[in-house]
Short mmCIF file of C-alpha atoms in Angstrom, two decimals:
data_model
loop_
_atom_site.label_atom_id
_atom_site.label_comp_id
_atom_site.label_asym_id
_atom_site.label_seq_id
_atom_site.Cartn_x
_atom_site.Cartn_y
_atom_site.Cartn_z
CA UNK A 959 58.93 -63.95 -16.11
CA UNK A 960 61.47 -63.60 -13.25
CA UNK A 961 61.63 -59.86 -13.95
CA UNK A 962 58.06 -59.33 -13.20
CA UNK A 963 58.02 -61.48 -10.03
CA UNK A 964 60.95 -59.21 -8.78
CA UNK A 965 58.94 -56.07 -9.52
CA UNK A 966 56.12 -57.48 -7.83
CA UNK A 967 58.12 -58.00 -4.67
CA UNK A 968 59.20 -54.40 -4.64
CA UNK A 969 55.66 -53.13 -5.12
CA UNK A 970 54.24 -55.50 -2.54
CA UNK A 971 56.83 -54.40 0.05
CA UNK A 972 55.72 -52.67 3.31
CA UNK A 973 55.08 -48.93 2.76
CA UNK A 974 57.73 -46.71 4.20
CA UNK A 975 57.07 -45.79 7.86
CA UNK A 976 58.20 -42.47 7.09
CA UNK A 977 55.64 -41.71 4.43
CA UNK A 978 53.17 -40.03 6.64
CA UNK A 979 55.85 -37.78 8.17
CA UNK A 980 57.22 -36.68 4.76
CA UNK A 981 58.75 -32.96 4.81
CA UNK A 982 60.00 -30.77 2.23
CA UNK A 983 63.92 -30.97 2.19
CA UNK A 984 65.73 -27.97 3.59
CA UNK A 985 66.52 -25.40 0.96
CA UNK A 986 69.28 -23.04 1.76
CA UNK A 987 68.01 -20.47 -0.90
CA UNK A 988 64.76 -20.23 1.21
CA UNK A 989 66.66 -19.89 4.46
CA UNK A 990 69.22 -17.26 3.28
CA UNK A 991 67.15 -15.29 0.67
CA UNK A 992 64.03 -13.89 2.46
CA UNK A 993 63.05 -11.57 -0.27
CA UNK A 994 64.48 -12.58 -3.72
CA UNK A 995 63.42 -9.21 -5.33
CA UNK A 996 65.82 -7.26 -2.94
CA UNK A 997 68.73 -9.89 -2.60
CA UNK A 998 71.86 -9.48 -4.43
CA UNK A 999 75.24 -11.46 -4.16
CA UNK A 1000 78.70 -9.85 -4.19
CA UNK A 1001 82.20 -11.13 -3.83
CA UNK A 1002 84.61 -9.32 -1.54
CA UNK A 1003 88.27 -8.37 -2.11
CA UNK A 1004 90.68 -7.08 0.46
CA UNK A 1005 91.51 -7.54 4.17
CA UNK A 1006 90.29 -4.56 6.09
CA UNK A 1007 87.44 -6.68 7.74
CA UNK A 1008 89.45 -9.66 8.64
CA UNK A 1009 88.88 -9.23 12.44
CA UNK A 1010 85.12 -9.54 11.70
CA UNK A 1011 85.75 -12.81 9.86
CA UNK A 1012 85.21 -11.36 6.37
CA UNK A 1013 88.10 -12.42 4.01
CA UNK A 1014 89.13 -12.06 0.45
CA UNK A 1015 86.95 -14.09 -1.71
CA UNK A 1016 83.97 -14.54 0.53
CA UNK A 1017 80.46 -14.08 -0.85
CA UNK A 1018 77.94 -11.64 0.56
CA UNK A 1019 74.23 -12.09 0.65
CA UNK A 1020 72.89 -8.46 0.60
CA UNK A 1021 69.47 -7.18 1.24
CA UNK A 1022 69.07 -3.88 -0.70
CA UNK A 1023 65.85 -3.03 1.07
CA UNK A 1024 66.95 -3.49 4.66
CA UNK A 1025 67.08 -0.38 6.89
CA UNK A 1026 70.61 0.19 8.08
CA UNK A 1027 70.98 0.11 11.69
CA UNK A 1028 73.89 1.41 13.76
CA UNK A 1029 76.78 -0.99 13.75
CA UNK A 1030 75.33 -3.15 10.75
CA UNK A 1031 77.68 -4.69 8.24
CA UNK A 1032 76.87 -2.48 5.20
CA UNK A 1033 77.76 -2.35 1.51
CA UNK A 1034 78.51 1.33 1.09
CA UNK A 1035 79.22 3.33 -2.00
CA UNK A 1036 81.77 5.95 -1.31
CA UNK A 1037 83.34 8.20 -3.86
CA UNK A 1038 83.01 5.93 -6.73
CA UNK A 1039 83.57 2.54 -5.13
CA UNK A 1040 81.70 -0.10 -3.33
CA UNK A 1041 83.21 -0.92 0.16
CA UNK A 1042 82.15 -3.14 3.14
CA UNK A 1043 82.31 -1.65 6.53
CA UNK A 1044 80.55 -1.52 9.85
CA UNK A 1045 78.25 1.69 9.68
CA UNK A 1046 78.30 4.07 12.63
CA UNK A 1047 75.69 6.77 12.52
CA UNK A 1048 77.18 9.80 14.32
CA UNK A 1049 74.49 12.27 13.52
CA UNK A 1050 76.07 14.95 11.17
CA UNK A 1051 78.32 12.38 9.79
CA UNK A 1052 78.94 8.73 9.57
CA UNK A 1053 81.94 6.43 10.41
CA UNK A 1054 82.77 3.56 8.29
CA UNK A 1055 84.59 1.20 10.67
CA UNK A 1056 87.17 -1.24 9.41
CA UNK A 1057 87.85 -4.37 11.38
CA UNK A 1058 91.64 -4.48 11.05
CA UNK A 1059 93.93 -2.45 13.17
CA UNK A 1060 96.06 -1.55 10.07
CA UNK A 1061 93.10 0.39 8.73
CA UNK A 1062 91.62 3.59 9.89
CA UNK A 1063 87.77 4.50 9.96
CA UNK A 1064 86.51 6.35 7.04
CA UNK A 1065 84.58 9.64 7.88
CA UNK A 1066 81.84 10.60 5.42
CA UNK A 1067 79.70 13.62 5.45
CA UNK A 1068 77.65 15.71 3.01
CA UNK A 1069 80.81 16.35 0.97
CA UNK A 1070 81.14 12.76 0.04
CA UNK A 1071 79.33 10.93 -2.60
CA UNK A 1072 78.03 8.45 -0.23
CA UNK A 1073 75.08 5.91 0.08
CA UNK A 1074 74.31 2.62 1.81
CA UNK A 1075 73.68 0.32 -0.94
CA UNK A 1076 72.51 -2.53 1.08
CA UNK A 1077 72.79 -4.55 4.29
CA UNK A 1078 74.81 -7.70 4.57
CA UNK A 1079 72.54 -10.67 5.89
CA UNK A 1080 74.76 -13.56 5.44
CA UNK A 1081 78.41 -14.39 4.75
CA UNK A 1082 79.30 -17.46 2.72
CA UNK A 1083 82.91 -18.69 3.19
CA UNK A 1084 84.53 -21.50 1.43
CA UNK A 1085 86.61 -23.62 3.93
CA UNK B 232 34.20 3.03 -10.66
CA UNK B 233 36.91 0.34 -11.15
CA UNK B 234 40.39 1.26 -11.65
CA UNK B 235 43.47 0.18 -13.46
CA UNK B 236 47.21 0.89 -12.68
CA UNK B 237 49.97 1.13 -15.09
CA UNK B 238 53.53 0.70 -13.63
CA UNK B 239 56.18 1.87 -16.06
CA UNK B 240 60.01 1.65 -15.19
CA UNK B 241 61.68 5.11 -15.80
CA UNK B 242 64.37 4.72 -18.53
CA UNK B 243 64.54 1.13 -17.54
CA UNK B 244 67.76 -0.12 -19.23
CA UNK B 245 69.64 3.11 -17.98
CA UNK B 246 68.11 2.63 -14.42
CA UNK B 247 69.36 -1.05 -14.37
CA UNK B 248 72.89 0.12 -15.28
CA UNK B 249 72.68 2.69 -12.52
CA UNK B 250 71.67 0.21 -9.83
CA UNK B 251 75.11 -1.09 -9.93
CA UNK B 252 76.86 2.12 -10.83
CA UNK B 253 75.57 4.57 -8.24
CA UNK B 254 78.31 7.20 -9.52
CA UNK B 255 76.15 7.50 -12.75
CA UNK B 256 73.03 8.88 -10.92
CA UNK B 257 73.38 12.36 -12.32
CA UNK B 258 75.63 11.55 -15.24
CA UNK B 259 74.13 11.25 -18.76
CA UNK B 260 73.84 7.53 -19.67
CA UNK B 261 72.66 5.72 -22.69
CA UNK B 262 72.34 2.03 -23.81
CA UNK B 263 72.82 0.71 -27.32
CA UNK B 264 70.98 -1.77 -29.45
CA UNK B 265 72.54 -5.11 -30.41
CA UNK B 266 75.79 -4.71 -32.20
CA UNK B 267 76.04 -1.30 -30.49
CA UNK B 268 74.22 0.26 -33.41
CA UNK B 269 71.72 2.79 -32.06
CA UNK B 270 70.47 4.32 -28.86
CA UNK B 271 67.71 2.32 -27.34
CA UNK B 272 67.51 3.96 -23.83
CA UNK B 273 68.39 7.31 -22.53
CA UNK B 274 68.65 8.80 -19.25
CA UNK B 275 66.79 12.22 -18.74
CA UNK B 276 70.21 14.08 -19.11
CA UNK B 277 70.65 12.41 -22.50
CA UNK B 278 67.16 13.27 -23.55
CA UNK B 279 67.65 16.90 -22.61
CA UNK B 280 70.59 16.87 -24.89
CA UNK B 281 68.27 16.28 -27.77
CA UNK B 282 69.35 12.83 -28.70
CA UNK B 283 66.49 10.88 -30.03
CA UNK B 284 65.49 7.27 -29.62
CA UNK B 285 67.18 5.17 -32.41
CA UNK B 286 69.83 7.52 -33.26
CA UNK B 287 72.93 5.70 -34.67
CA UNK B 288 75.88 6.03 -32.40
CA UNK B 289 78.17 7.46 -34.91
CA UNK B 290 76.06 10.45 -35.34
CA UNK B 291 76.46 11.50 -31.63
CA UNK B 292 80.01 10.56 -31.10
CA UNK B 293 80.89 14.21 -30.57
CA UNK B 294 78.10 14.87 -28.00
CA UNK B 295 79.23 11.63 -26.10
CA UNK B 296 82.65 13.02 -25.66
CA UNK B 297 81.65 16.63 -25.07
CA UNK B 298 79.12 15.75 -22.34
CA UNK B 299 81.01 12.66 -20.84
CA UNK B 300 77.96 10.38 -21.73
CA UNK B 301 78.32 6.90 -20.22
CA UNK B 302 77.55 4.40 -23.01
CA UNK B 303 76.59 0.85 -22.44
CA UNK B 304 76.02 -2.13 -24.73
CA UNK B 305 72.64 -3.79 -23.99
CA UNK B 306 72.83 -6.37 -21.28
CA UNK B 307 69.66 -8.19 -21.68
CA UNK B 308 70.51 -11.00 -19.13
CA UNK B 309 70.64 -8.16 -16.59
CA UNK B 310 67.57 -6.21 -17.83
CA UNK B 311 65.61 -9.53 -17.88
CA UNK B 312 66.41 -10.39 -14.24
CA UNK B 313 65.70 -6.86 -12.92
CA UNK B 314 62.36 -6.97 -14.82
CA UNK B 315 61.47 -10.19 -13.09
CA UNK B 316 62.21 -8.80 -9.78
CA UNK B 317 59.91 -5.79 -10.45
CA UNK B 318 57.22 -7.92 -11.78
CA UNK B 319 57.23 -10.22 -8.83
CA UNK B 320 56.81 -7.20 -6.53
CA UNK B 321 53.81 -6.14 -8.62
CA UNK B 322 52.25 -9.68 -8.45
CA UNK B 323 52.45 -9.56 -4.83
CA UNK B 324 50.92 -6.12 -4.57
CA UNK B 325 47.98 -6.41 -6.93
CA UNK B 326 45.38 -9.08 -7.25
CA UNK B 327 46.43 -9.60 -11.01
CA UNK B 328 48.80 -8.02 -13.38
CA UNK B 329 49.15 -8.03 -17.05
CA UNK B 330 52.84 -7.81 -18.12
CA UNK B 331 52.94 -5.58 -21.18
CA UNK B 332 56.50 -5.42 -21.87
CA UNK B 333 59.93 -5.93 -20.15
CA UNK B 334 59.34 -2.66 -18.36
CA UNK B 335 55.65 -2.16 -18.10
CA UNK B 336 52.66 -3.82 -16.50
CA UNK B 337 49.03 -3.15 -15.94
CA UNK B 338 47.67 -3.83 -12.46
CA UNK B 339 44.01 -4.78 -11.86
CA UNK B 340 42.84 -2.58 -9.05
CA UNK B 341 39.12 -3.31 -9.29
CA UNK B 342 38.73 -4.23 -5.69
CA UNK B 343 40.68 -1.36 -3.99
CA UNK B 344 38.66 1.36 -2.20
CA UNK B 345 39.08 4.92 -3.83
CA UNK B 346 40.76 6.45 -0.89
CA UNK B 347 43.52 3.74 -0.82
CA UNK B 348 44.60 4.34 -4.61
CA UNK B 349 46.91 7.19 -4.34
CA UNK B 350 48.95 6.06 -1.31
CA UNK B 351 49.04 2.43 -2.92
CA UNK B 352 50.62 3.72 -6.04
CA UNK B 353 53.11 5.91 -4.11
CA UNK B 354 54.11 3.27 -1.60
CA UNK B 355 54.47 0.57 -4.26
CA UNK B 356 56.64 3.01 -6.30
CA UNK B 357 58.88 3.53 -3.18
CA UNK B 358 58.94 -0.16 -2.45
CA UNK B 359 60.18 -0.96 -5.81
CA UNK B 360 62.92 1.70 -5.77
CA UNK B 361 64.01 0.56 -2.22
CA UNK B 362 64.00 -3.17 -2.97
CA UNK B 363 65.16 -3.36 -6.63
CA UNK B 364 66.63 0.11 -7.05
CA UNK B 365 64.63 0.92 -10.07
CA UNK B 366 62.47 4.17 -10.28
CA UNK B 367 58.95 3.58 -11.62
CA UNK B 368 55.97 5.58 -12.44
CA UNK B 369 52.60 4.28 -11.45
CA UNK B 370 49.52 5.84 -12.98
CA UNK B 371 46.03 4.92 -11.69
CA UNK B 372 43.02 5.73 -13.77
CA UNK B 373 39.63 4.26 -14.90
CA UNK B 374 41.06 3.03 -18.32
CA UNK B 375 44.36 1.71 -19.57
CA UNK B 376 44.90 4.66 -21.92
CA UNK B 377 44.35 7.24 -19.05
CA UNK B 378 46.55 5.15 -16.75
CA UNK B 379 49.36 5.36 -19.28
CA UNK B 380 49.02 9.16 -19.36
CA UNK B 381 48.86 9.43 -15.68
CA UNK B 382 52.09 7.43 -15.27
CA UNK B 383 53.75 9.86 -17.69
CA UNK B 384 52.72 12.71 -15.40
CA UNK B 385 54.77 11.12 -12.57
CA UNK B 386 57.89 11.48 -14.75
CA UNK B 387 57.09 15.26 -15.32
CA UNK B 388 56.30 16.08 -11.66
CA UNK B 389 58.69 14.57 -9.04
CA UNK B 390 56.36 15.77 -6.23
CA UNK B 391 53.88 13.09 -7.20
CA UNK B 392 56.62 10.49 -5.81
CA UNK B 393 56.00 8.02 -8.56
CA UNK B 394 52.26 7.53 -8.04
CA UNK B 395 49.47 9.49 -9.70
CA UNK B 396 45.79 8.97 -9.45
CA UNK B 397 43.79 10.69 -12.20
CA UNK B 398 40.04 10.29 -12.86
CA UNK B 399 38.13 13.51 -12.29
CA UNK B 400 36.93 15.06 -15.52
CA UNK B 401 38.42 18.50 -14.81
CA UNK B 402 41.81 16.88 -13.91
CA UNK B 403 41.86 14.74 -17.09
CA UNK B 404 41.02 17.73 -19.27
CA UNK B 405 43.71 19.87 -17.82
CA UNK B 406 46.21 17.09 -18.26
CA UNK B 407 45.12 16.36 -21.82
CA UNK B 408 45.50 20.03 -22.81
CA UNK B 409 49.24 19.75 -22.29
CA UNK B 410 49.61 16.20 -23.54
CA UNK B 411 50.64 15.91 -27.41
CA UNK B 412 47.92 13.85 -29.31
CA UNK B 413 50.63 11.84 -30.90
CA UNK B 414 51.79 10.37 -27.68
CA UNK B 415 48.50 8.96 -26.73
CA UNK B 416 48.73 5.09 -26.38
CA UNK B 417 47.32 3.61 -29.52
CA UNK B 418 47.80 6.64 -31.84
CA UNK B 419 50.23 5.48 -34.47
CA UNK B 420 52.38 7.58 -36.68
CA UNK B 421 49.80 7.50 -39.45
CA UNK B 422 46.96 8.57 -37.31
CA UNK B 423 49.21 11.23 -35.96
CA UNK B 424 49.90 12.68 -39.50
CA UNK B 425 46.09 12.67 -40.13
CA UNK B 426 45.50 14.39 -36.78
CA UNK B 427 47.98 16.98 -37.71
CA UNK B 428 46.36 17.80 -40.98
CA UNK B 429 42.93 18.21 -39.14
CA UNK B 430 44.53 20.72 -36.73
CA UNK B 431 44.46 18.41 -33.76
CA UNK B 432 47.60 18.90 -31.72
CA UNK B 433 46.92 18.17 -28.04
CA UNK B 434 45.19 15.23 -26.55
CA UNK B 435 42.44 17.56 -25.48
CA UNK B 436 41.86 18.43 -29.17
CA UNK B 437 41.40 14.89 -30.00
CA UNK B 438 39.11 14.30 -26.91
CA UNK B 439 36.96 17.18 -27.98
CA UNK B 440 36.34 15.81 -31.48
CA UNK B 441 32.83 14.54 -32.05
CA UNK B 442 32.69 10.79 -31.77
CA UNK B 443 31.04 10.22 -35.14
CA UNK B 444 34.02 12.14 -36.71
CA UNK B 445 36.51 9.95 -34.82
CA UNK B 446 34.85 6.85 -36.04
CA UNK B 447 34.80 8.13 -39.63
CA UNK B 448 38.38 9.06 -39.72
CA UNK B 449 39.96 6.66 -37.43
CA UNK B 450 37.53 3.66 -37.52
CA UNK B 451 36.64 1.68 -34.54
CA UNK B 452 40.08 1.51 -33.02
CA UNK B 453 40.37 5.35 -32.85
CA UNK B 454 36.90 5.45 -31.23
CA UNK B 455 38.02 3.05 -28.72
CA UNK B 456 40.95 5.32 -27.78
CA UNK B 457 38.50 8.23 -27.76
CA UNK B 458 36.23 6.58 -25.36
CA UNK B 459 39.05 5.44 -23.23
CA UNK B 460 40.06 8.93 -22.69
CA UNK B 461 36.60 9.69 -21.64
CA UNK B 462 36.85 7.12 -18.94
CA UNK B 463 35.06 4.41 -20.57
CA UNK B 464 37.03 1.16 -20.42
CA UNK B 465 37.40 -0.49 -23.94
CA UNK B 466 40.55 -2.35 -23.65
CA UNK B 467 40.21 -5.27 -21.48
CA UNK B 468 42.47 -6.56 -18.73
CA UNK B 469 44.38 -9.58 -20.11
CA UNK B 470 46.15 -11.50 -17.17
CA UNK B 471 46.51 -14.49 -19.41
CA UNK B 472 48.80 -14.08 -22.31
CA UNK B 473 46.93 -14.95 -25.68
CA UNK B 474 48.68 -17.77 -27.62
CA UNK B 475 51.35 -16.41 -30.03
CA UNK B 476 50.70 -16.74 -33.66
CA UNK B 477 54.31 -16.55 -34.68
CA UNK B 478 57.89 -16.85 -33.25
CA UNK B 479 60.85 -15.28 -34.96
CA UNK B 480 64.37 -15.02 -33.91
CA UNK B 481 66.79 -13.06 -36.08
CA UNK B 482 70.01 -11.10 -35.67
CA UNK B 483 72.06 -8.68 -37.54
CA UNK B 484 75.58 -9.86 -37.48
CA UNK B 485 78.55 -7.66 -36.14
CA UNK B 486 80.63 -9.13 -38.99
CA UNK B 487 79.22 -10.06 -42.21
CA UNK B 488 79.20 -13.76 -43.11
CA UNK B 489 80.34 -15.11 -46.38
CA UNK B 490 80.54 -18.94 -45.82
CA UNK B 491 77.80 -21.66 -45.38
CA UNK B 492 79.37 -22.84 -42.23
CA UNK B 493 79.07 -19.54 -40.38
CA UNK B 494 75.38 -19.13 -41.55
CA UNK B 495 74.71 -22.73 -40.54
CA UNK B 496 75.86 -21.95 -37.01
CA UNK B 497 73.70 -18.98 -36.80
CA UNK B 498 70.65 -20.70 -38.34
CA UNK B 499 71.00 -23.77 -36.16
CA UNK B 500 71.25 -21.52 -33.02
CA UNK B 501 68.32 -19.51 -33.95
CA UNK B 502 66.24 -22.53 -34.71
CA UNK B 503 67.16 -24.10 -31.36
CA UNK B 504 65.94 -20.96 -29.55
CA UNK B 505 62.78 -20.92 -31.53
CA UNK B 506 61.99 -24.55 -30.65
CA UNK B 507 62.74 -23.88 -26.95
CA UNK B 508 60.28 -20.95 -27.10
CA UNK B 509 57.63 -23.13 -28.54
CA UNK B 510 58.15 -25.76 -26.08
CA UNK B 511 57.90 -23.26 -23.17
CA UNK B 512 54.63 -22.09 -24.59
CA UNK B 513 53.39 -25.57 -25.21
CA UNK B 514 52.91 -24.86 -28.89
CA UNK B 515 53.97 -26.69 -31.95
CA UNK B 516 54.64 -25.20 -35.43
CA UNK B 517 53.22 -26.28 -38.77
CA UNK B 518 55.37 -23.94 -40.89
CA UNK B 519 58.92 -22.67 -40.74
CA UNK B 520 60.84 -20.22 -42.69
CA UNK B 521 64.46 -19.33 -43.03
CA UNK B 522 65.87 -16.03 -44.39
CA UNK B 523 69.19 -14.46 -45.03
CA UNK B 524 69.92 -11.00 -46.35
CA UNK B 525 72.91 -9.04 -47.40
CA UNK B 526 73.66 -5.42 -45.97
CA UNK B 527 71.28 -3.07 -47.88
CA UNK B 528 73.18 0.04 -46.66
CA UNK B 529 76.31 -1.11 -48.64
CA UNK B 530 75.88 0.14 -52.26
CA UNK B 531 79.33 -1.26 -53.10
CA UNK B 532 78.42 -4.93 -52.51
CA UNK B 533 75.97 -7.19 -54.49
CA UNK B 534 72.60 -7.44 -52.80
CA UNK B 535 70.58 -10.51 -51.98
CA UNK B 536 67.47 -11.48 -49.99
CA UNK B 537 66.43 -15.01 -49.88
CA UNK B 538 63.75 -16.84 -47.87
CA UNK B 539 62.53 -20.36 -48.01
CA UNK B 540 59.48 -21.81 -46.27
CA UNK B 541 58.47 -25.46 -45.41
CA UNK B 542 55.58 -27.24 -44.09
CA UNK B 543 55.70 -30.03 -41.42
CA UNK B 544 53.40 -32.98 -41.97
CA UNK B 545 52.97 -33.07 -38.23
CA UNK B 546 53.25 -29.75 -36.27
CA UNK B 547 56.50 -29.92 -34.27
CA UNK B 548 58.44 -28.25 -31.43
CA UNK B 549 61.43 -30.74 -31.91
CA UNK B 550 64.91 -29.04 -32.14
CA UNK B 551 66.33 -31.96 -34.05
CA UNK B 552 63.73 -32.12 -36.53
CA UNK B 553 63.52 -28.39 -37.06
CA UNK B 554 67.27 -27.95 -37.27
CA UNK B 555 67.71 -30.47 -39.90
CA UNK B 556 64.93 -28.90 -42.04
CA UNK B 557 66.33 -25.42 -41.46
CA UNK B 558 69.82 -26.44 -42.58
CA UNK B 559 68.27 -27.95 -45.74
CA UNK B 560 66.58 -24.82 -46.49
CA UNK B 561 69.75 -22.81 -45.79
CA UNK B 562 71.67 -24.86 -48.40
CA UNK B 563 69.01 -24.15 -50.96
CA UNK B 564 69.03 -20.44 -50.57
CA UNK B 565 72.75 -19.68 -49.76
CA UNK B 566 74.79 -18.18 -52.57
CA UNK B 567 78.53 -17.91 -52.55
CA UNK B 568 79.82 -14.30 -53.31
CA UNK B 569 77.42 -12.45 -51.10
CA UNK B 570 78.25 -10.97 -47.74
CA UNK B 571 75.26 -11.69 -45.29
CA UNK B 572 74.38 -9.24 -42.77
CA UNK B 573 71.30 -10.87 -41.15
CA UNK B 574 69.65 -14.10 -40.80
CA UNK B 575 66.54 -15.44 -39.18
CA UNK B 576 64.26 -18.21 -38.37
CA UNK B 577 60.55 -17.98 -38.16
CA UNK B 578 57.63 -20.35 -37.32
CA UNK B 579 54.01 -19.65 -38.12
CA UNK B 580 50.71 -21.64 -38.16
CA UNK B 581 51.23 -22.46 -34.51
CA UNK B 582 48.84 -24.83 -32.67
CA UNK B 583 48.60 -25.93 -29.01
CA UNK B 584 50.60 -29.04 -28.48
CA UNK B 585 47.89 -30.95 -27.00
CA UNK B 586 45.80 -30.59 -30.10
CA UNK B 587 48.41 -31.57 -32.63
CA UNK B 588 47.02 -33.87 -35.50
CA UNK B 589 48.93 -37.05 -35.70
CA UNK B 590 49.81 -38.76 -38.98
CA UNK B 591 50.08 -42.36 -39.62
CA UNK B 592 53.01 -41.71 -42.18
CA UNK B 593 54.98 -40.24 -39.24
CA UNK B 594 58.38 -41.53 -39.14
CA UNK B 595 59.22 -39.99 -35.68
CA UNK B 596 58.59 -41.50 -32.35
CA UNK B 597 57.20 -38.30 -31.12
CA UNK B 598 56.54 -39.48 -27.58
CA UNK B 599 60.29 -40.40 -26.98
CA UNK B 600 61.52 -37.21 -28.64
CA UNK B 601 59.36 -35.25 -26.40
CA UNK B 602 60.90 -36.93 -23.48
CA UNK B 603 64.31 -36.06 -24.79
CA UNK B 604 63.38 -32.45 -25.55
CA UNK B 605 61.96 -32.20 -21.83
CA UNK B 606 65.14 -33.63 -20.52
CA UNK B 607 67.26 -31.17 -22.38
CA UNK B 608 65.19 -28.23 -21.32
CA UNK B 609 65.30 -29.35 -17.76
CA UNK B 610 69.08 -29.51 -17.69
CA UNK B 611 69.44 -26.23 -19.28
CA UNK B 612 67.03 -24.73 -16.73
CA UNK B 613 69.01 -25.95 -13.75
CA UNK B 614 72.63 -26.07 -15.12
CA UNK B 615 72.35 -22.91 -17.39
CA UNK B 616 71.39 -22.15 -21.03
CA UNK B 617 73.40 -24.13 -23.65
CA UNK B 618 74.65 -26.79 -21.34
CA UNK B 619 73.16 -29.43 -23.73
CA UNK B 620 72.81 -28.36 -27.25
CA UNK B 621 73.31 -29.66 -30.74
CA UNK B 622 77.01 -29.57 -31.99
CA UNK B 623 76.00 -27.26 -34.75
CA UNK B 624 74.48 -24.69 -32.26
CA UNK B 625 76.24 -21.68 -30.84
CA UNK B 626 75.19 -19.27 -28.25
CA UNK B 627 72.88 -16.23 -29.04
CA UNK B 628 75.35 -13.88 -27.64
CA UNK B 629 78.12 -14.67 -30.13
CA UNK B 630 76.22 -13.19 -33.07
CA UNK B 631 76.31 -9.73 -31.71
CA UNK B 632 79.25 -7.50 -31.09
CA UNK B 633 78.65 -5.76 -27.67
CA UNK B 634 81.96 -4.08 -26.48
CA UNK B 635 80.43 -1.95 -23.53
CA UNK B 636 78.48 -4.46 -21.78
CA UNK B 637 78.34 -4.35 -17.96
CA UNK B 638 78.34 -7.50 -16.01
CA UNK B 639 75.72 -10.01 -15.62
CA UNK B 640 75.51 -9.13 -11.96
CA UNK B 641 72.54 -11.19 -11.17
CA UNK B 642 72.67 -14.16 -13.46
CA UNK B 643 76.42 -15.24 -13.56
CA UNK B 644 78.39 -16.33 -10.34
CA UNK B 645 81.60 -15.16 -12.19
CA UNK B 646 80.21 -11.71 -12.70
CA UNK B 647 78.55 -10.86 -9.39
CA UNK B 648 79.30 -7.42 -7.85
CA UNK B 649 82.68 -6.73 -6.28
CA UNK B 650 82.97 -5.16 -2.93
CA UNK B 651 86.35 -3.75 -1.66
CA UNK B 652 87.31 -4.23 1.91
#
């Protein structure tokens, strides 16, 4: 009998004052992935972008459909490999800029197998 | 005139591999079946080499070497996810779609004005290429059968840019003249042989047959195809999948199995998968069969095919109940001294779960078991397949040998793309 009365107390309690203001909880997926069809994840390896804050093991959220703009952080496919660089459009050619003074810019033109695979939208770092 | 679209992904499995390997864009690429047995997808370069669909790998080993063909084991996790991405774009673009297979869907374009159709198809095609990386061919016509042909045209003519509207009689006839009758959607191998003997080679020859003759020779199904070619829609748009009549999971093993324990694990795994599929479709099965068979290509070993079928008193979708019954049946048909190459579990006599007949003789508390199954399914959905499973169950993957599989780039955190800095 005591069980029942305890239950009754809970049910008869005041309704939550927040009830009328209920919101949907924040969802990182919704915030970081605007277009699920064109979003891909990648892990980075190396140190050439360290001055831009991109370090070994970080995760990239890439939008494959985004139009690359001058200076954007781009996942590039150069001569058989994926690499992350700042993309500089120089007209006849492009420069892939590292962010580490020990590395030199990569110059790519029509002779290279080159494509911008996608544009990095977010960087996920474990701290 | 109402229009229907067909979106077909070009060489789908090959295209999926190429998204993550842009260096293979112009290289010949092919994908193999489970166990790396035969060719199931070919790039255009491989097609040009004359390698046919279904060719066993060992028959083309020399060509693979000579032409530096990139060979992949099938990576269904990747293909499934890429397919979802394409279908989701189609769903947003068209009022309704009918997913026809992993790489094909019909689009309902009833309400679209005529002058918008061609640019719509072309833009949608470009969008899928840009967003997912998969090249597709979209055919738009008054009937499904014609839409299929129109989509094939896109593959032949790159100038169409992946979108082709085909409806005018003179256009249709011109296209059909160059299209083999055997490649028409709905013309099977048997009908094709019959067409040959009648001297019908091109789709136009078939189109020009008198309808009465088509009906006489190919019955009502043939006549339906004939009418569809003439622009009269006969095959309806099904945006709701009809209920399945049967679910079957079977696999050929990479290595033959000789012990009951090995087969037990396989049958238990397949049964679990079948039950999961039933629950996802909200169906229950009245009847279940288990079968095992030896390798019929091996003339040096004794041959055996065994199948056992059972009826459930109350139609079920319960993994525990089904697995127990499947294991019993396996014990009854297993023979020592045979090397088994393949096993499978099949359920038939399916009914919607809501309409299942109860029995007062029932020994199971079905409501509680349903809750248990729901809980297991929910965990496996969020935490990954096979997180909760029976001790006897394995994973589907372990029964096939795939040695040249690419990564699960989109479905496993451990296997996402790697980008060098």
